[in-house]
XYZ file of C-alpha atoms in Angstrom:
601
model
C 68.599 85.857 147.928
C 71.357 87.703 149.721
C 73.295 87.949 146.481
C 70.294 89.403 144.677
C 69.643 91.921 147.469
C 73.304 92.826 147.533
C 73.297 93.412 143.787
C 70.234 95.630 144.005
C 71.658 97.891 146.674
C 74.449 99.387 144.527
C 72.013 99.679 141.636
C 69.466 101.594 143.716
C 72.221 103.778 145.135
C 73.481 104.632 141.647
C 69.906 105.327 140.522
C 69.271 107.667 143.433
C 72.538 109.510 142.776
C 71.631 109.814 139.085
C 68.175 111.194 139.878
C 69.648 113.592 142.440
C 72.217 114.789 139.895
C 69.585 115.288 137.198
C 67.363 117.195 139.603
C 70.211 119.508 140.601
C 71.077 120.052 136.931
C 67.454 120.919 136.169
C 67.257 123.376 139.083
C 70.552 125.027 138.142
C 69.503 125.302 134.488
C 66.185 126.889 135.484
C 67.896 129.438 137.761
C 70.486 130.352 135.105
C 67.846 130.694 132.360
C 65.532 132.892 134.455
C 68.273 135.173 135.795
C 70.041 135.282 132.447
C 66.841 136.232 130.643
C 66.017 139.168 132.909
C 69.575 140.310 133.783
C 71.751 139.663 130.717
C 69.489 139.139 127.690
C 68.102 142.739 127.769
C 71.665 143.993 127.202
C 71.967 141.781 124.122
C 68.618 143.023 122.840
C 69.808 146.639 123.096
C 72.869 145.912 120.969
C 70.885 143.934 118.381
C 68.152 146.560 118.096
C 70.715 149.324 117.566
C 71.012 147.991 113.989
C 67.231 148.091 113.392
C 66.555 151.064 111.099
C 62.764 150.572 110.860
C 60.765 153.777 111.599
C 58.633 151.797 114.073
C 61.085 149.650 116.013
C 58.474 147.356 117.564
C 55.931 147.235 114.737
C 56.236 145.850 111.249
C 59.213 144.446 109.391
C 62.685 145.119 110.749
C 65.260 146.783 108.520
C 68.885 146.163 109.438
C 71.737 148.575 108.836
C 74.122 151.151 110.338
C 71.997 154.287 109.938
C 71.319 154.571 113.691
C 75.045 154.555 114.405
C 75.802 157.148 111.720
C 72.998 159.414 112.941
C 73.996 159.020 116.579
C 77.640 159.948 116.100
C 76.910 162.716 113.601
C 74.733 164.323 116.276
C 77.794 164.702 118.518
C 75.822 164.409 121.736
C 76.740 160.763 122.364
C 80.510 161.320 122.828
C 79.756 164.466 124.817
C 77.335 162.609 127.125
C 79.884 159.824 127.731
C 82.589 162.417 128.515
C 80.260 164.327 130.854
C 79.450 161.071 132.680
C 83.130 160.344 133.335
C 83.868 163.953 134.258
C 81.121 164.178 136.900
C 82.056 160.789 138.362
C 85.759 161.633 138.420
C 85.272 164.981 140.157
C 83.021 163.419 142.784
C 85.317 160.441 143.350
C 88.589 162.369 143.703
C 86.973 164.736 146.202
C 84.975 162.150 148.149
C 87.590 159.384 148.474
C 90.292 161.376 150.373
C 87.617 162.962 152.573
C 86.040 159.554 153.293
C 89.408 157.987 154.163
C 90.149 160.807 156.609
C 86.702 160.539 158.214
C 86.867 156.722 158.469
C 90.308 157.008 160.091
C 89.031 159.565 162.597
C 85.982 157.478 163.491
C 87.746 154.117 163.727
C 91.364 154.820 164.727
C 91.119 157.741 167.159
C 89.620 158.436 170.575
C 86.920 160.634 169.134
C 83.959 161.664 171.316
C 80.577 160.462 170.019
C 82.320 158.405 167.301
C 79.585 155.747 167.127
C 76.836 158.365 166.913
C 78.717 160.221 164.198
C 79.132 156.951 162.293
C 75.423 156.122 162.683
C 74.398 159.430 161.120
C 76.224 158.492 157.921
C 73.725 155.617 157.652
C 70.916 158.104 158.208
C 72.319 160.318 155.460
C 72.560 157.333 153.112
C 68.879 156.364 153.433
C 67.490 159.915 153.500
C 66.169 160.921 150.045
C 65.569 164.352 148.550
C 69.082 165.706 148.090
C 68.620 167.236 144.631
C 65.311 168.951 145.433
C 66.644 170.208 148.776
C 69.749 171.767 147.230
C 67.629 173.395 144.523
C 65.641 175.055 147.298
C 68.874 176.155 148.992
C 71.047 177.205 146.030
C 68.689 178.265 143.250
C 70.353 181.390 141.798
C 67.176 183.466 142.100
C 65.130 182.007 144.967
C 67.523 179.763 146.874
C 67.399 180.315 150.625
C 71.180 180.679 150.990
C 71.441 183.091 148.049
C 68.578 185.183 149.469
C 70.373 185.455 152.814
C 73.704 186.353 151.206
C 72.059 189.076 149.119
C 71.317 190.961 152.302
C 75.020 191.659 152.632
C 75.954 195.109 151.282
C 78.826 193.916 149.098
C 76.838 191.183 147.268
C 74.598 192.122 144.347
C 73.855 188.869 142.495
C 73.630 185.171 143.246
C 76.704 183.666 144.884
C 75.843 180.043 144.123
C 74.141 178.451 141.122
C 73.016 174.870 141.651
C 72.226 174.528 137.925
C 75.854 173.979 136.928
C 78.473 171.249 136.767
C 79.748 172.369 140.166
C 76.195 172.113 141.503
C 75.825 168.566 140.135
C 79.128 167.527 141.726
C 78.219 169.145 145.061
C 74.783 167.522 145.169
C 76.316 164.129 144.380
C 78.817 164.547 147.212
C 76.072 165.541 149.630
C 73.976 162.582 148.471
C 75.763 159.256 148.725
C 79.169 160.367 147.458
C 80.737 160.604 150.913
C 78.290 158.743 153.178
C 78.503 155.397 151.337
C 82.310 155.383 151.263
C 82.543 156.185 154.980
C 80.081 153.368 155.729
C 82.217 150.888 153.772
C 85.641 152.027 154.980
C 85.052 152.580 158.712
C 84.642 148.878 159.703
C 87.826 147.993 157.788
C 89.811 150.725 159.553
C 88.443 149.548 162.907
C 89.725 145.991 162.346
C 93.327 147.058 161.793
C 96.201 146.001 164.077
C 97.702 149.037 165.822
C 101.174 147.545 166.328
C 102.705 149.142 163.213
C 101.105 152.496 164.010
C 102.575 152.413 167.503
C 105.967 151.514 166.058
C 105.808 154.529 163.743
C 104.911 156.876 166.600
C 107.696 155.445 168.752
C 110.020 156.239 165.856
C 109.002 159.896 166.079
C 106.277 160.103 163.418
C 103.323 162.384 164.082
C 99.723 161.164 163.967
C 99.248 162.689 160.517
C 102.458 161.199 159.135
C 101.581 157.810 160.647
C 98.172 157.893 158.961
C 99.669 158.770 155.561
C 102.730 156.503 155.695
C 101.389 153.495 157.646
C 97.596 153.389 158.070
C 96.521 154.237 154.518
C 99.032 151.856 152.845
C 97.858 149.045 155.148
C 94.265 149.847 154.231
C 94.943 149.717 150.501
C 92.890 146.500 150.145
C 89.551 147.913 151.403
C 90.282 151.222 149.661
C 90.846 149.322 146.406
C 87.627 147.378 146.988
C 85.615 150.564 147.477
C 87.286 152.038 144.376
C 86.333 148.945 142.375
C 82.743 149.181 143.586
C 82.647 152.858 142.658
C 83.856 152.079 139.137
C 80.577 150.218 138.688
C 78.679 153.364 139.668
C 80.039 155.526 136.854
C 76.835 155.129 134.833
C 74.384 154.796 137.750
C 73.584 158.480 138.382
C 70.362 159.903 136.987
C 68.063 162.055 139.151
C 70.573 164.765 140.090
C 71.831 165.119 136.529
C 68.254 165.193 135.208
C 67.075 167.969 137.541
C 70.243 170.065 137.488
C 71.817 169.310 134.109
C 68.966 169.124 131.583
C 67.775 172.736 132.240
C 71.218 173.993 131.141
C 71.646 171.504 128.290
C 74.143 169.343 130.186
C 73.517 165.644 129.504
C 75.115 162.517 130.846
C 74.470 159.136 129.287
C 71.390 158.275 131.395
C 69.636 161.632 130.980
C 70.287 161.625 127.227
C 68.691 158.169 126.890
C 65.712 159.389 128.920
C 65.416 162.497 126.756
C 65.518 160.441 123.552
C 62.973 157.849 124.717
C 60.552 159.821 126.913
C 60.934 163.536 126.203
C 61.285 163.345 122.407
C 58.296 162.846 120.120
C 58.484 160.460 118.364
C 60.894 158.502 120.569
C 64.414 158.145 119.165
C 64.796 154.473 120.031
C 67.521 153.968 117.424
C 69.828 156.652 118.827
C 69.062 155.571 122.398
C 70.157 152.005 121.621
C 73.358 153.323 120.013
C 74.214 155.333 123.137
C 73.392 152.324 125.320
C 75.593 150.086 123.129
C 78.512 152.507 123.378
C 78.053 152.452 127.147
C 78.227 148.655 127.083
C 81.508 148.827 125.175
C 82.918 151.195 127.806
C 81.714 148.849 130.571
C 83.491 145.978 128.800
C 86.763 147.829 129.499
C 85.820 148.871 133.039
C 84.920 145.375 134.300
C 88.443 143.924 133.732
C 89.913 146.976 135.481
C 87.636 146.328 138.431
C 88.615 142.657 138.566
C 92.314 143.617 138.317
C 91.953 145.968 141.277
C 90.208 143.294 143.343
C 92.937 140.748 142.593
C 95.847 143.007 143.536
C 98.093 142.339 146.515
C 96.375 142.048 149.863
C 97.737 143.434 153.135
C 96.989 141.468 156.305
C 95.626 143.718 159.046
C 94.349 141.086 161.502
C 96.590 138.223 162.636
C 96.954 136.010 165.689
C 98.715 138.837 167.518
C 95.997 141.363 166.748
C 96.258 144.404 169.010
C 93.509 147.026 168.992
C 94.371 150.599 169.821
C 93.186 154.165 169.358
C 95.063 157.402 168.735
C 94.630 160.324 171.120
C 94.080 163.478 169.050
C 94.597 165.732 172.025
C 93.460 169.305 171.432
C 92.420 168.456 167.857
C 89.608 166.057 168.822
C 86.921 168.702 169.236
C 87.725 170.484 165.959
C 87.468 167.083 164.229
C 84.115 166.420 165.926
C 82.972 169.876 164.841
C 84.071 169.277 161.236
C 82.252 165.923 161.006
C 79.207 167.433 162.728
C 79.188 170.267 160.188
C 79.347 167.701 157.407
C 76.354 165.888 158.921
C 74.461 169.158 158.977
C 75.117 169.519 155.233
C 74.367 165.861 154.492
C 71.111 165.524 156.405
C 69.862 168.274 158.692
C 70.108 171.289 156.369
C 68.478 169.485 153.388
C 65.687 168.081 155.575
C 65.076 171.535 157.083
C 64.951 173.022 153.567
C 62.404 170.404 152.480
C 60.255 171.001 155.560
C 60.326 174.762 155.003
C 59.587 174.401 151.300
C 56.661 172.071 151.915
C 54.869 174.792 153.943
C 55.582 177.744 151.639
C 53.140 179.130 149.086
C 56.111 179.616 146.758
C 59.647 178.767 147.840
C 61.827 181.837 148.227
C 58.960 184.354 148.573
C 59.191 185.173 152.265
C 57.852 188.718 152.106
C 54.467 188.081 150.464
C 51.272 187.833 152.441
C 50.356 184.220 153.206
C 53.863 182.973 152.513
C 53.258 179.877 154.634
C 50.398 177.495 153.959
C 49.187 173.919 154.140
C 47.968 174.007 150.544
C 50.916 171.974 149.275
C 50.020 169.090 151.566
C 46.350 169.389 150.598
C 47.325 169.406 146.924
C 49.447 166.257 147.215
C 46.887 164.354 149.286
C 44.136 165.511 146.944
C 45.807 164.033 143.879
C 44.484 160.633 142.821
C 47.908 159.734 141.461
C 49.392 160.182 144.956
C 47.391 157.233 146.292
C 48.393 155.196 143.249
C 52.021 156.128 143.928
C 51.956 155.264 147.620
C 50.181 151.971 146.938
C 52.678 151.008 144.215
C 55.655 152.046 146.358
C 54.500 150.039 149.362
C 53.781 146.968 147.228
C 57.184 147.157 145.543
C 59.114 147.910 148.734
C 57.542 145.342 151.052
C 57.438 142.610 148.409
C 61.097 143.225 147.624
C 62.027 143.321 151.307
C 60.290 139.979 151.932
C 61.169 138.009 148.785
C 64.633 139.183 147.778
C 66.478 138.054 150.965
C 64.979 134.561 150.690
C 65.698 134.263 146.959
C 69.248 135.646 147.236
C 70.073 133.460 150.245
C 68.921 130.395 148.285
C 71.178 131.375 145.376
C 74.013 131.984 147.845
C 73.415 128.525 149.323
C 73.621 126.933 145.861
C 76.922 128.715 145.172
C 78.508 127.932 148.551
C 77.063 124.636 149.802
C 76.550 122.587 146.640
C 78.752 121.089 143.948
C 76.190 121.554 141.223
C 77.479 122.002 137.709
C 77.177 125.529 136.310
C 77.907 127.397 139.551
C 80.648 129.447 137.862
C 78.174 130.567 135.180
C 75.568 131.528 137.788
C 78.189 133.445 139.785
C 79.342 135.226 136.606
C 75.778 136.307 135.798
C 75.428 137.717 139.306
C 78.665 139.716 139.043
C 78.214 140.941 135.448
C 74.694 142.199 136.196
C 76.164 144.544 138.826
C 77.857 146.518 136.055
C 74.614 147.148 134.144
C 73.273 150.626 135.049
C 69.639 151.141 135.959
C 68.842 153.106 132.802
C 70.227 150.301 130.605
C 68.155 147.769 132.547
C 65.055 149.890 132.030
C 65.692 150.365 128.301
C 66.608 146.713 127.751
C 63.564 145.342 129.555
C 61.372 147.852 127.700
C 62.547 146.325 124.416
C 62.257 142.762 125.724
C 58.677 143.289 126.888
C 57.535 145.138 123.773
C 59.434 142.862 121.393
C 58.395 139.527 122.910
C 54.686 138.808 122.288
C 54.494 136.134 124.977
C 55.402 138.562 127.779
C 54.335 141.874 126.233
C 51.397 141.995 128.656
C 53.916 142.679 131.476
C 54.839 146.105 130.113
C 53.715 149.008 132.339
C 52.314 146.617 134.982
C 53.254 146.185 138.612
C 54.721 142.783 137.702
C 57.343 144.343 135.431
C 58.377 146.756 138.190
C 58.528 143.924 140.724
C 60.889 141.940 138.513
C 63.200 144.950 138.215
C 63.289 146.029 141.860
C 63.655 142.479 143.200
C 66.546 141.620 140.885
C 68.394 144.956 140.961
C 70.000 144.175 144.323
C 71.016 140.638 143.393
C 74.802 141.106 143.467
C 74.887 142.654 146.931
C 72.249 140.286 148.276
C 73.850 137.089 147.000
C 77.359 138.014 148.149
C 76.237 139.119 151.618
C 74.309 135.835 151.903
C 77.386 133.866 150.803
C 79.534 135.546 153.440
C 76.977 134.657 156.139
C 76.509 131.049 154.954
C 80.229 130.202 154.941
C 80.393 131.180 158.631
C 78.004 128.345 159.569
C 79.452 124.863 160.031
C 78.087 121.735 158.372
C 77.148 119.960 161.614
C 73.616 121.324 162.101
C 72.715 120.869 158.466
C 73.997 117.282 158.474
C 72.096 116.541 161.713
C 68.874 117.782 160.089
C 69.487 115.576 157.050
C 70.145 112.525 159.247
C 66.873 113.250 161.058
C 65.099 113.018 157.705
C 64.570 116.723 156.971
C 64.631 117.745 153.332
C 66.344 120.822 151.943
C 63.228 123.006 152.223
C 62.554 121.934 155.806
C 66.222 122.423 156.707
C 66.228 125.907 155.191
C 63.131 127.139 157.014
C 63.868 125.423 160.349
C 67.619 126.000 160.598
C 69.026 128.304 157.933
C 66.252 130.878 158.149
C 66.852 131.373 161.869
C 70.633 131.386 161.595
C 70.570 133.867 158.723
C 67.790 136.037 160.131
C 69.980 139.043 161.107
C 71.535 139.005 157.623
C 68.120 138.628 155.990
C 66.786 141.555 158.014
C 69.736 143.658 156.831
C 69.145 142.645 153.196
C 65.422 143.271 153.485
C 65.989 146.739 154.909
C 68.540 147.671 152.229
C 66.314 146.376 149.449
C 63.294 148.176 150.902
C 65.267 151.421 150.824
C 66.433 150.827 147.250
C 62.960 149.864 146.031
C 61.295 152.869 147.676
C 63.704 155.327 146.052
C 64.489 153.724 142.693
C 63.851 155.763 139.546
C 66.269 155.077 136.678
C 65.662 151.321 136.534
C 61.860 151.636 136.308
C 61.232 155.034 134.731
C 60.861 153.637 131.179
C 58.633 150.776 132.363
C 56.137 152.596 134.590
C 52.832 154.122 133.523
C 50.376 156.452 135.189
C 48.709 153.421 136.759
C 52.014 152.169 138.206
C 53.462 155.494 139.318
C 55.731 155.332 142.386
C 56.435 158.008 144.976
C 59.982 158.544 143.703
C 58.753 158.958 140.110
C 55.985 161.316 141.207
C 58.540 163.384 143.151
C 60.714 163.561 140.040
C 57.726 164.621 137.936
C 56.805 167.417 140.351
C 60.429 168.646 140.422
C 60.774 168.561 136.617
C 57.568 170.598 136.263
C 58.812 173.219 138.711
C 56.461 172.222 141.540
C 59.183 172.284 144.162
C 56.792 172.636 147.072
C 54.901 169.440 146.135
C 58.214 167.676 145.513
C 59.294 168.687 149.022
C 56.154 167.136 150.480
C 56.791 163.903 148.579
C 60.420 163.726 149.687
C 59.420 164.125 153.323
C 56.839 161.345 153.026
C 59.347 158.998 151.360
C 61.912 159.771 154.073
C 59.366 158.992 156.813
C 58.512 155.648 155.193
C 62.161 154.636 154.675
C 63.495 155.765 158.060
C 60.480 154.392 159.923
C 60.785 151.002 158.268
C 64.552 150.892 158.839
C 64.161 151.605 162.569
C 61.393 148.995 162.963
C 63.428 146.430 161.024
C 66.496 147.095 163.176
C 64.503 146.678 166.382
C 62.822 143.548 165.027
C 66.149 142.119 163.863
C 67.696 142.478 167.314
C 65.010 140.161 168.712
C 65.672 137.420 166.155
C 68.575 135.255 165.175
C 70.997 133.466 167.472
C 70.844 134.766 171.039
C 74.241 135.276 172.662
C 72.877 136.033 176.114
C 71.284 132.630 176.672
C 74.203 131.143 178.552
C 74.543 134.243 180.665
C 70.834 134.171 181.522
C 71.006 130.456 182.290
C 74.077 131.035 184.442
C 72.381 133.814 186.371
C 69.274 131.722 186.959
C 71.346 128.692 187.913
C 73.509 130.561 190.448
C 70.838 130.819 193.199
C 70.013 127.144 192.744
C 73.649 126.150 193.181
C 73.940 128.320 196.291
C 70.797 126.799 197.762
C 72.058 123.295 197.017
C 75.414 124.050 198.662
C 73.670 125.362 201.808
C 71.503 122.263 201.927
C 74.519 119.976 201.620
C 76.341 121.996 204.279
């Protein structure tokens, strides 16, 4: 009997391991298929459909050939749009990167008054929408507030600034996220740098400026390269600014040309749009290896066992630096918000001298529109659903990649990284073709479900990698203790991992809420009048010249985003692992120890 029992035990163990392996394989296959279908397959569909010459791309028999490619390149607008895309990105990057490095150095490496407050306002600038509309109100050549003020000067006859220009597009991009995002990413890295080499340079007679250029920046080449690599993936991401400022003057980048061909042209030029999208994919195929090469370059250690923090005293220059960064904040946030507030209460922006120049009619108009309530309902559904579901889903994927040995992890990780390079407009066009060309899921087109799929998945790369970085910081002991106690993976996740990861999940939820509330390019080809969002309605008002209504919408979106971010931050501080428990216990235990010592005495 003992021999039989002993022979069964290895057999049952092998059977359990086999079943566990098959279950993990099934789960991994399901995750890869679902993510691959919605993240990667739409790109393949775009390339395939670029060879479909049928007059009705989604109806009837398909005719294959190269006519779409010949027509697209004979038009000449495709190469021009690609060139314009690179030109705008390059101008913004080579202006913003040096400025961001200097600001991050000042905030993190110097004894700058109000440095933490100044850093916080870059986060405010990042989540505050409405940049394009605000700068139209300020720098319109005829009715812009700044141009109207400058015309009062005796030596100025015409407009000084024209926002509807390449320079205007570049400026608006810089005042949007061009500088704020880079400062947010670079400042923590500069703060974690050892000051020993900087002190050695200053002892050797180098000035603060020379030390920054010769020592600090070279040591920070790793995070600077990382930010550069991330920005390479944003070459094709811009849309709203170029649409509002470029299309009126016939200046197209890749995303606005696709939108013009699919939505503004009748009948839609799907064939040429797929050709432009395919050319963009070819360009991305060259950019991705460059990005990976940058990320794999030499690293410079800035924190070691002898880490020594230290700050530079700017002396008499500290207040001018504070004033310069404060002025930048005024341009990034306060001036645009003031312009939007003023525009929302004007009968017609720029007409200050007419009777009844200020009114509440714009607010009445917006709140009286039925589509406004559709937009706010859709936006809240998308934003809160994304904020709640995406952190959980991405943390589960991060757990699979970090904590398991399941087969296929490299493929799943590759899908996550490759999807980051796919611009929002390509995602929108690809999913449009997938939904309309696949009968089984065609019912999803123009529904809230299609938009939910897009907004939940569009932050997958950031969400998964932030989750991975948080998961690897947690040891195996608590997880193993839960398993020994009989808890399954689901119970372990919700009882242990969810609490440990809560601050990270709150951060991811807040970021994804902000992205979902303001997204346009990735959903603009999939939305209908019944699934209009606040960002799309704002864009529609601005395109139609209703700047006052667009101002109202931007203010409402800003209130929703900033309000939610502040509530989430306050809520997040109450959750997660408490670091003051021991201190509280020590304080409460101190009187008891004193009383016990008196009693023993």
